[in-house]
PDB file of C-alpha atoms and ligand atoms in Angstrom:
ATOM      1  CA  MET A1102      -9.044 -12.948  19.078  1.00 38.00           C
ATOM      2  CA  HIS A1103      -7.431 -13.078  15.686  1.00 47.00           C
ATOM      3  CA  LEU A1104      -5.214 -10.036  15.734  1.00 51.00           C
ATOM      4  CA  HIS A1105      -2.395 -10.633  18.119  1.00 52.00           C
ATOM      5  CA  ASP A1106      -0.668  -7.605  19.538  1.00 51.00           C
ATOM      6  CA  PRO A1107       2.664  -8.612  20.999  1.00 49.00           C
ATOM      7  CA  GLY A1108       3.394  -5.065  22.187  1.00 46.00           C
ATOM      8  CA  SER A1109       6.977  -4.683  23.291  1.00 42.00           C
ATOM      9  CA  ASN A1110       7.935  -8.216  22.218  1.00 47.00           C
ATOM     10  CA  MET A1111       8.056  -6.964  18.678  1.00 51.00           C
ATOM     11  CA  THR A1112      10.934  -4.580  18.650  1.00 55.00           C
ATOM     12  CA  GLU A1113      10.659  -3.491  15.043  1.00 70.00           C
ATOM     13  CA  LYS A1114       7.580  -1.332  14.642  1.00 72.00           C
ATOM     14  CA  THR A1115       6.833  -2.229  11.063  1.00 71.00           C
ATOM     15  CA  SER A1116       7.232  -6.000  11.238  1.00 80.00           C
ATOM     16  CA  ILE A1117       4.033  -7.800  10.344  1.00 90.00           C
ATOM     17  CA  GLU A1118       3.576 -11.547  10.292  1.00 93.00           C
ATOM     18  CA  PHE A1119       0.749 -13.650   8.884  1.00 96.00           C
ATOM     19  CA  HIS A1120       0.377 -17.089  10.465  1.00 97.00           C
ATOM     20  CA  ASN A1121      -1.847 -19.618   8.713  1.00 98.00           C
ATOM     21  CA  VAL A1122      -4.382 -16.947   7.716  1.00 98.00           C
ATOM     22  CA  ARG A1123      -7.637 -17.852   5.988  1.00 98.00           C
ATOM     23  CA  PHE A1124     -10.336 -15.559   4.647  1.00 98.00           C
ATOM     24  CA  CYS A1125     -13.447 -16.624   2.729  1.00 97.00           C
ATOM     25  CA  TYR A1126     -16.239 -14.519   1.271  1.00 96.00           C
ATOM     26  CA  GLY A1127     -19.092 -16.909   2.030  1.00 94.00           C
ATOM     27  CA  GLU A1128     -18.341 -20.068   0.075  1.00 93.00           C
ATOM     28  CA  VAL A1129     -15.437 -18.513  -1.813  1.00 94.00           C
ATOM     29  CA  CYS A1130     -12.157 -18.895   0.046  1.00 96.00           C
ATOM     30  CA  ALA A1131     -10.001 -16.085  -1.280  1.00 97.00           C
ATOM     31  CA  VAL A1132      -6.896 -17.065   0.727  1.00 98.00           C
ATOM     32  CA  LYS A1133      -5.977 -19.884   3.084  1.00 97.00           C
ATOM     33  CA  GLY A1134      -2.896 -21.236   4.817  1.00 97.00           C
ATOM     34  CA  VAL A1135      -1.158 -17.912   4.313  1.00 98.00           C
ATOM     35  CA  ASN A1136       2.198 -17.480   6.010  1.00 96.00           C
ATOM     36  CA  PHE A1137       4.500 -14.591   5.324  1.00 95.00           C
ATOM     37  CA  SER A1138       6.132 -11.656   7.013  1.00 92.00           C
ATOM     38  CA  LEU A1139       6.641  -8.100   5.928  1.00 91.00           C
ATOM     39  CA  PRO A1140      10.193  -7.214   6.892  1.00 89.00           C
ATOM     40  CA  PRO A1141      10.826  -3.607   7.848  1.00 89.00           C
ATOM     41  CA  HIS A1142      12.100  -1.078   5.314  1.00 91.00           C
ATOM     42  CA  GLN A1143      11.803  -3.459   2.391  1.00 93.00           C
ATOM     43  CA  LEU A1144       9.660  -3.247  -0.702  1.00 95.00           C
ATOM     44  CA  THR A1145       7.625  -6.426  -1.003  1.00 95.00           C
ATOM     45  CA  VAL A1146       5.684  -7.119  -4.167  1.00 95.00           C
ATOM     46  CA  PHE A1147       2.567  -9.268  -4.558  1.00 95.00           C
ATOM     47  CA  VAL A1148       2.107 -10.695  -8.017  1.00 93.00           C
ATOM     48  CA  GLY A1149      -0.381 -13.323  -9.110  1.00 91.00           C
ATOM     49  CA  PRO A1150      -3.468 -13.891 -11.225  1.00 90.00           C
ATOM     50  CA  ASN A1151      -6.588 -11.776 -11.117  1.00 91.00           C
ATOM     51  CA  GLY A1152      -8.745 -13.112  -8.276  1.00 93.00           C
ATOM     52  CA  GLY A1153      -5.682 -14.679  -6.638  1.00 94.00           C
ATOM     53  CA  GLY A1154      -6.301 -12.852  -3.366  1.00 96.00           C
ATOM     54  CA  LYS A1155      -3.924  -9.868  -3.452  1.00 95.00           C
ATOM     55  CA  SER A1156      -6.543  -7.260  -2.543  1.00 94.00           C
ATOM     56  CA  THR A1157      -7.947  -9.521   0.177  1.00 96.00           C
ATOM     57  CA  LEU A1158      -4.493  -9.854   1.768  1.00 97.00           C
ATOM     58  CA  ILE A1159      -3.986  -6.096   1.681  1.00 95.00           C
ATOM     59  CA  LYS A1160      -7.376  -5.552   3.333  1.00 94.00           C
ATOM     60  CA  LEU A1161      -6.414  -8.091   6.011  1.00 95.00           C
ATOM     61  CA  LEU A1162      -3.129  -6.262   6.516  1.00 93.00           C
ATOM     62  CA  THR A1163      -4.841  -2.903   6.958  1.00 89.00           C
ATOM     63  CA  GLY A1164      -7.426  -4.385   9.334  1.00 89.00           C
ATOM     64  CA  LEU A1165     -10.378  -3.791   6.993  1.00 89.00           C
ATOM     65  CA  LEU A1166     -10.963  -7.551   7.044  1.00 94.00           C
ATOM     66  CA  LYS A1167     -10.323  -9.896   9.978  1.00 95.00           C
ATOM     67  CA  PRO A1168      -8.837 -13.364   9.523  1.00 97.00           C
ATOM     68  CA  GLN A1169     -11.314 -16.203  10.019  1.00 97.00           C
ATOM     69  CA  GLU A1170      -8.489 -18.515  10.948  1.00 97.00           C
ATOM     70  CA  GLY A1171      -4.885 -17.827  11.925  1.00 98.00           C
ATOM     71  CA  THR A1172      -3.321 -14.651  13.269  1.00 96.00           C
ATOM     72  CA  ILE A1173      -1.721 -11.462  12.068  1.00 95.00           C
ATOM     73  CA  THR A1174       0.983 -10.207  14.390  1.00 93.00           C
ATOM     74  CA  TYR A1175       1.912  -6.553  14.384  1.00 89.00           C
ATOM     75  CA  HIS A1176       3.280  -3.823  16.641  1.00 85.00           C
ATOM     76  CA  LYS A1177       0.645  -1.963  18.593  1.00 81.00           C
ATOM     77  CA  ASP A1178       1.726   1.479  17.375  1.00 83.00           C
ATOM     78  CA  VAL A1179       2.138   0.734  13.685  1.00 87.00           C
ATOM     79  CA  GLU A1180       0.387   3.075  11.247  1.00 87.00           C
ATOM     80  CA  ILE A1181      -0.535   1.743   7.842  1.00 89.00           C
ATOM     81  CA  GLY A1182      -1.250   3.976   4.874  1.00 88.00           C
ATOM     82  CA  TYR A1183      -3.519   2.305   2.347  1.00 88.00           C
ATOM     83  CA  VAL A1184      -3.863   3.229  -1.315  1.00 87.00           C
ATOM     84  CA  PRO A1185      -6.843   1.113  -2.435  1.00 83.00           C
ATOM     85  CA  GLN A1186      -7.380  -0.437  -5.852  1.00 81.00           C
ATOM     86  CA  ASN A1187      -9.656   1.696  -8.067  1.00 72.00           C
ATOM     87  CA  PHE A1188     -10.323   4.149  -5.280  1.00 66.00           C
ATOM     88  CA  ALA A1189     -13.566   5.821  -6.131  1.00 56.00           C
ATOM     89  CA  PHE A1190     -13.264   9.542  -5.753  1.00 56.00           C
ATOM     90  CA  ASP A1191     -16.095  11.952  -6.089  1.00 56.00           C
ATOM     91  CA  MET A1192     -14.273  14.032  -8.654  1.00 60.00           C
ATOM     92  CA  SER A1193     -16.744  16.880  -8.395  1.00 61.00           C
ATOM     93  CA  PHE A1194     -15.763  17.437  -4.765  1.00 66.00           C
ATOM     94  CA  PRO A1195     -14.032  20.820  -4.583  1.00 73.00           C
ATOM     95  CA  LEU A1196     -10.827  19.716  -2.907  1.00 84.00           C
ATOM     96  CA  THR A1197      -7.363  20.920  -3.854  1.00 90.00           C
ATOM     97  CA  VAL A1198      -4.206  18.789  -3.814  1.00 91.00           C
ATOM     98  CA  GLU A1199      -2.962  20.671  -0.744  1.00 92.00           C
ATOM     99  CA  GLU A1200      -6.217  20.155   1.145  1.00 89.00           C
ATOM    100  CA  MET A1201      -6.273  16.468   0.350  1.00 86.00           C
ATOM    101  CA  VAL A1202      -2.657  15.957   1.445  1.00 90.00           C
ATOM    102  CA  LEU A1203      -3.224  18.050   4.592  1.00 90.00           C
ATOM    103  CA  GLN A1204      -6.027  15.692   5.565  1.00 83.00           C
ATOM    104  CA  GLY A1205      -3.377  12.993   5.774  1.00 84.00           C
ATOM    105  CA  THR A1206      -1.766  14.847   8.693  1.00 84.00           C
ATOM    106  CA  LEU A1207      -4.934  14.545  10.752  1.00 76.00           C
ATOM    107  CA  THR A1208      -5.008  11.859  13.340  1.00 64.00           C
ATOM    108  CA  LYS A1209      -8.132  11.615  15.415  1.00 54.00           C
ATOM    109  CA  GLN A1210      -9.476  15.140  15.414  1.00 54.00           C
ATOM    110  CA  ILE A1211     -10.954  16.738  12.361  1.00 55.00           C
ATOM    111  CA  LEU A1212     -10.116  20.401  12.026  1.00 54.00           C
ATOM    112  CA  PRO A1213     -11.268  22.941   9.502  1.00 56.00           C
ATOM    113  CA  PHE A1214      -8.609  23.682   6.891  1.00 58.00           C
ATOM    114  CA  ALA A1215      -7.753  27.022   8.452  1.00 62.00           C
ATOM    115  CA  ARG A1216      -6.606  25.353  11.652  1.00 76.00           C
ATOM    116  CA  TYR A1217      -3.750  23.270  10.299  1.00 83.00           C
ATOM    117  CA  SER A1218      -0.536  24.052  12.157  1.00 87.00           C
ATOM    118  CA  PRO A1219       2.597  25.280  10.384  1.00 91.00           C
ATOM    119  CA  ALA A1220       4.155  21.871  11.136  1.00 91.00           C
ATOM    120  CA  GLN A1221       1.295  20.062   9.398  1.00 90.00           C
ATOM    121  CA  LYS A1222       1.532  22.436   6.428  1.00 92.00           C
ATOM    122  CA  GLU A1223       5.265  21.789   6.255  1.00 94.00           C
ATOM    123  CA  ARG A1224       4.685  18.028   6.286  1.00 93.00           C
ATOM    124  CA  ALA A1225       2.105  18.328   3.520  1.00 95.00           C
ATOM    125  CA  ALA A1226       4.386  20.555   1.425  1.00 96.00           C
ATOM    126  CA  ASP A1227       7.234  18.087   1.861  1.00 95.00           C
ATOM    127  CA  ALA A1228       5.023  15.169   0.821  1.00 95.00           C
ATOM    128  CA  ILE A1229       3.755  17.077  -2.230  1.00 96.00           C
ATOM    129  CA  ARG A1230       7.330  17.862  -3.233  1.00 96.00           C
ATOM    130  CA  ARG A1231       8.422  14.242  -2.860  1.00 94.00           C
ATOM    131  CA  VAL A1232       5.796  12.996  -5.291  1.00 94.00           C
ATOM    132  CA  GLY A1233       6.669  15.718  -7.801  1.00 94.00           C
ATOM    133  CA  LEU A1234       3.484  17.774  -7.438  1.00 95.00           C
ATOM    134  CA  SER A1235       5.003  21.072  -6.332  1.00 96.00           C
ATOM    135  CA  GLY A1236       3.136  23.842  -8.123  1.00 97.00           C
ATOM    136  CA  PHE A1237      -0.092  21.812  -8.102  1.00 96.00           C
ATOM    137  CA  GLU A1238      -1.071  22.634  -4.509  1.00 95.00           C
ATOM    138  CA  ARG A1239      -4.038  24.789  -5.492  1.00 95.00           C
ATOM    139  CA  ARG A1240      -5.195  22.571  -8.318  1.00 94.00           C
ATOM    140  CA  GLY A1241      -8.505  20.774  -7.805  1.00 92.00           C
ATOM    141  CA  ILE A1242      -8.135  17.003  -7.645  1.00 89.00           C
ATOM    142  CA  SER A1243     -10.722  16.734 -10.419  1.00 88.00           C
ATOM    143  CA  GLN A1244      -8.229  18.514 -12.703  1.00 90.00           C
ATOM    144  CA  LEU A1245      -5.455  15.966 -12.178  1.00 90.00           C
ATOM    145  CA  SER A1246      -4.448  13.197 -14.538  1.00 88.00           C
ATOM    146  CA  GLY A1247      -4.714   9.604 -13.300  1.00 86.00           C
ATOM    147  CA  GLY A1248      -1.007   9.491 -12.495  1.00 89.00           C
ATOM    148  CA  GLN A1249      -1.063  12.839 -10.696  1.00 91.00           C
ATOM    149  CA  LEU A1250      -4.057  11.772  -8.624  1.00 90.00           C
ATOM    150  CA  GLN A1251      -2.341   8.519  -7.708  1.00 89.00           C
ATOM    151  CA  ARG A1252       0.732  10.492  -6.626  1.00 92.00           C
ATOM    152  CA  ALA A1253      -1.431  12.932  -4.618  1.00 92.00           C
ATOM    153  CA  VAL A1254      -2.910   9.949  -2.758  1.00 90.00           C
ATOM    154  CA  ILE A1255       0.613   8.692  -2.033  1.00 91.00           C
ATOM    155  CA  ALA A1256       1.537  12.177  -0.769  1.00 93.00           C
ATOM    156  CA  ARG A1257      -1.425  12.036   1.582  1.00 91.00           C
ATOM    157  CA  THR A1258      -0.076   8.750   2.969  1.00 90.00           C
ATOM    158  CA  LEU A1259       3.401  10.257   3.338  1.00 91.00           C
ATOM    159  CA  ALA A1260       1.982  13.288   5.161  1.00 92.00           C
ATOM    160  CA  SER A1261       0.288  10.945   7.613  1.00 89.00           C
ATOM    161  CA  ASN A1262       3.687   9.585   8.721  1.00 82.00           C
ATOM    162  CA  ALA A1263       2.527   6.025   8.079  1.00 88.00           C
ATOM    163  CA  ASP A1264       5.206   3.408   8.775  1.00 90.00           C
ATOM    164  CA  ILE A1265       3.893   1.018   6.168  1.00 92.00           C
ATOM    165  CA  ILE A1266       2.445   1.943   2.792  1.00 93.00           C
ATOM    166  CA  ALA A1267       0.267  -0.655   1.063  1.00 93.00           C
ATOM    167  CA  LEU A1268      -0.569   0.098  -2.575  1.00 93.00           C
ATOM    168  CA  ASP A1269      -3.074  -2.061  -4.399  1.00 93.00           C
ATOM    169  CA  GLU A1270      -2.400  -1.986  -8.153  1.00 92.00           C
ATOM    170  CA  PRO A1271      -1.594   1.734  -8.228  1.00 90.00           C
ATOM    171  CA  ASP A1272      -0.434   1.445 -11.846  1.00 89.00           C
ATOM    172  CA  ALA A1273      -3.542  -0.323 -13.154  1.00 85.00           C
ATOM    173  CA  CYS A1274      -5.000   2.674 -14.999  1.00 82.00           C
ATOM    174  CA  LEU A1275      -1.807   4.555 -15.805  1.00 86.00           C
ATOM    175  CA  ASP A1276      -0.102   4.987 -19.149  1.00 88.00           C
ATOM    176  CA  ILE A1277       3.530   3.904 -19.479  1.00 89.00           C
ATOM    177  CA  ASP A1278       5.053   7.302 -18.623  1.00 91.00           C
ATOM    178  CA  ALA A1279       2.821   7.836 -15.578  1.00 90.00           C
ATOM    179  CA  ALA A1280       3.602   4.306 -14.381  1.00 90.00           C
ATOM    180  CA  LYS A1281       7.334   4.966 -14.798  1.00 91.00           C
ATOM    181  CA  GLU A1282       7.021   8.123 -12.718  1.00 91.00           C
ATOM    182  CA  LEU A1283       5.139   6.229 -10.037  1.00 92.00           C
ATOM    183  CA  TYR A1284       7.791   3.511  -9.888  1.00 94.00           C
ATOM    184  CA  GLY A1285      10.460   6.204  -9.682  1.00 93.00           C
ATOM    185  CA  ILE A1286       8.744   7.655  -6.622  1.00 93.00           C
ATOM    186  CA  LEU A1287       8.393   4.250  -4.965  1.00 94.00           C
ATOM    187  CA  ARG A1288      12.085   3.710  -5.582  1.00 94.00           C
ATOM    188  CA  THR A1289      12.926   6.903  -3.683  1.00 92.00           C
ATOM    189  CA  LEU A1290      10.782   5.751  -0.732  1.00 92.00           C
ATOM    190  CA  LYS A1291      12.462   2.379  -0.561  1.00 90.00           C
ATOM    191  CA  GLY A1292      14.443   1.779   2.603  1.00 84.00           C
ATOM    192  CA  GLU A1293      12.687   4.585   4.433  1.00 88.00           C
ATOM    193  CA  LYS A1294       9.186   3.124   4.447  1.00 90.00           C
ATOM    194  CA  THR A1295       8.050  -0.462   4.514  1.00 93.00           C
ATOM    195  CA  ILE A1296       6.179  -0.845   1.244  1.00 94.00           C
ATOM    196  CA  LEU A1297       3.806  -3.498   0.005  1.00 95.00           C
ATOM    197  CA  LEU A1298       2.878  -3.248  -3.666  1.00 96.00           C
ATOM    198  CA  ALA A1299       0.349  -5.432  -5.461  1.00 95.00           C
ATOM    199  CA  SER A1300       0.806  -5.228  -9.202  1.00 91.00           C
ATOM    200  CA  HIS A1301      -0.057  -6.808 -12.491  1.00 82.00           C
ATOM    201  CA  ASN A1302       2.827  -5.024 -14.098  1.00 84.00           C
ATOM    202  CA  ILE A1303       5.282  -7.793 -13.344  1.00 86.00           C
ATOM    203  CA  GLU A1304       8.471  -6.509 -14.928  1.00 87.00           C
ATOM    204  CA  PRO A1305       8.691  -3.049 -13.320  1.00 89.00           C
ATOM    205  CA  ALA A1306       7.291  -4.356 -10.036  1.00 90.00           C
ATOM    206  CA  LEU A1307       9.867  -7.122  -9.742  1.00 90.00           C
ATOM    207  CA  ASP A1308      12.491  -4.638 -10.846  1.00 91.00           C
ATOM    208  CA  ILE A1309      12.114  -2.437  -7.773  1.00 94.00           C
ATOM    209  CA  ALA A1310      11.180  -5.261  -5.371  1.00 94.00           C
ATOM    210  CA  ASP A1311      13.363  -6.438  -2.513  1.00 94.00           C
ATOM    211  CA  ARG A1312      11.095  -9.434  -2.061  1.00 94.00           C
ATOM    212  CA  ALA A1313       8.586 -11.159  -4.291  1.00 93.00           C
ATOM    213  CA  LEU A1314       5.542 -13.068  -3.132  1.00 95.00           C
ATOM    214  CA  TYR A1315       3.373 -15.035  -5.514  1.00 94.00           C
ATOM    215  CA  VAL A1316      -0.272 -14.901  -4.447  1.00 95.00           C
ATOM    216  CA  ASN A1317      -2.761 -17.457  -5.710  1.00 95.00           C
ATOM    217  CA  LYS A1318      -5.077 -18.503  -2.844  1.00 96.00           C
ATOM    218  CA  THR A1319      -1.950 -18.998  -0.805  1.00 96.00           C
ATOM    219  CA  VAL A1320       1.360 -17.144  -0.680  1.00 96.00           C
ATOM    220  CA  ARG A1321       4.609 -18.496  -2.009  1.00 93.00           C
ATOM    221  CA  GLU A1322       7.810 -16.658  -1.243  1.00 91.00           C
ATOM    222  CA  TYR A1323      10.646 -16.706  -3.724  1.00 86.00           C
ATOM    223  CA  PHE A1324      14.312 -16.568  -2.946  1.00 80.00           C
ATOM    224  CA  SER A1325      14.526 -13.334  -4.955  1.00 86.00           C
ATOM    225  CA  PRO A1326      12.412 -11.282  -7.366  1.00 86.00           C
ATOM    226  CA  HIS A1327      14.622 -12.710 -10.139  1.00 87.00           C
ATOM    227  CA  ALA A1328      13.776 -16.256  -9.108  1.00 85.00           C
ATOM    228  CA  LEU A1329      10.066 -15.484  -9.390  1.00 85.00           C
ATOM    229  CA  ARG A1330      10.553 -13.785 -12.739  1.00 85.00           C
ATOM    230  CA  ASP A1331      12.428 -16.839 -14.054  1.00 85.00           C
ATOM    231  CA  GLU A1332       9.701 -19.139 -12.805  1.00 84.00           C
ATOM    232  CA  LEU A1333       7.016 -17.024 -14.466  1.00 82.00           C
ATOM    233  CA  LYS A1334       8.921 -17.255 -17.747  1.00 80.00           C
ATOM    234  CA  GLY A1335       8.900 -21.001 -17.229  1.00 68.00           C
ATOM    235  CA  GLY A1336       5.136 -20.746 -17.197  1.00 62.00           C
ATOM    236  CA  ILE A1337       3.178 -20.374 -13.980  1.00 59.00           C
ATOM    237  CA  SER A1338      -0.072 -19.097 -15.400  1.00 52.00           C
ATOM    238  CA  ILE A1339      -0.633 -15.548 -14.252  1.00 48.00           C
TER     239      ILE A1339
HETATM  240  P1  ADP B1641      -6.929 -10.031  -6.575  1.00 51.04           P
HETATM  241  O1  ADP B1641      -6.800  -8.725  -5.885  1.00 51.04           O
HETATM  242  O2  ADP B1641      -5.667 -10.855  -6.574  1.00 51.04           O
HETATM  243  O3  ADP B1641      -7.488  -9.898  -7.957  1.00 51.04           O
HETATM  244  P2  ADP B1641      -9.128 -10.490  -4.709  1.00 51.04           P
HETATM  245  O4  ADP B1641      -8.574 -10.495  -3.343  1.00 51.04           O
HETATM  246  O5  ADP B1641      -9.816  -9.259  -5.169  1.00 51.04           O
HETATM  247  O6  ADP B1641      -7.979 -10.935  -5.739  1.00 51.04           O
HETATM  248  O7  ADP B1641     -10.164 -11.685  -4.855  1.00 51.04           O
HETATM  249  C1  ADP B1641      -9.896 -13.002  -4.407  1.00 51.04           C
HETATM  250  C2  ADP B1641     -11.141 -13.865  -4.558  1.00 51.04           C
HETATM  251  O8  ADP B1641     -12.149 -13.411  -3.683  1.00 51.04           O
HETATM  252  C3  ADP B1641     -11.754 -13.829  -5.965  1.00 51.04           C
HETATM  253  O9  ADP B1641     -12.271 -15.118  -6.234  1.00 51.04           O
HETATM  254  C4  ADP B1641     -12.859 -12.821  -5.828  1.00 51.04           C
HETATM  255  O10 ADP B1641     -13.894 -13.081  -6.738  1.00 51.04           O
HETATM  256  C5  ADP B1641     -13.318 -13.037  -4.400  1.00 51.04           C
HETATM  257  N1  ADP B1641     -13.851 -11.793  -3.806  1.00 51.04           N
HETATM  258  C6  ADP B1641     -13.179 -10.648  -3.626  1.00 51.04           C
HETATM  259  N2  ADP B1641     -13.942  -9.715  -3.029  1.00 51.04           N
HETATM  260  C7  ADP B1641     -15.143 -10.309  -2.816  1.00 51.04           C
HETATM  261  C8  ADP B1641     -16.375  -9.877  -2.224  1.00 51.04           C
HETATM  262  N3  ADP B1641     -16.490  -8.641  -1.717  1.00 51.04           N
HETATM  263  N4  ADP B1641     -17.392 -10.757  -2.182  1.00 51.04           N
HETATM  264  C9  ADP B1641     -17.261 -12.008  -2.688  1.00 51.04           C
HETATM  265  N5  ADP B1641     -16.144 -12.478  -3.242  1.00 51.04           N
HETATM  266  C10 ADP B1641     -15.090 -11.649  -3.317  1.00 51.04           C
HETATM  267 MG1   MG B1642      -7.007  -6.805  -6.540  1.00 51.04          MG
END
């Protein structure tokens, strides 16, 4: 049993703790000896070199991968919204922004679009508004720019009422303006949601971060995002 569910012992629903976690893909150990916690309502940033293990840690956090050693402690009712790296969308699929965000309100049952309740529609509309896509409800997702699509995926996570949002390099394919918009949205969600952001875009990521973790096979926590930025200037290779 690797995933430890402490139930009522963990009072804060969105607290997550990694204890001595290891995960290897065959011979390749992506991460080992990983200890860190995700404090509630803070924005934590993962920075580190390509191949350092950021995506692996996010997949462990969301339960897509299971630790081979160590434990991940979390509240039994926590809901995690995951925005994967390079999510592959079938862009020819005839889905509108509203339909995609409405799907986020579904829990276990799948309903045809016509059966969404007014409350679900309200939640979707609110999420669409918060990511600045009002007016785009009827637009097909294949007609969105990269930044708009990324924001629609975030809206879907918001509509799902997830407690934690984990975004894996959401700014990787965005131009500067779209990335700025994205960071602006994350800033508005800060404090309300617990956010984990993996990014290569060190400056803006550390700028909005409450906490900075450096990921390179293991996880090193810095006293502050500024401390990590200063160290990177001093030359940790990234
Ligand atoms: P990052 O997201 O920081 O770039 P990853 O977590 O994707 O790092 O990768 C960490 C290490 O694990 C790398 O050495 C990578 O090559 C390896 N890796 C990642 N995914 C797989 C996989 N599916 N199979 C084999 N090795 C993998
Ligand atoms: Mg990655």
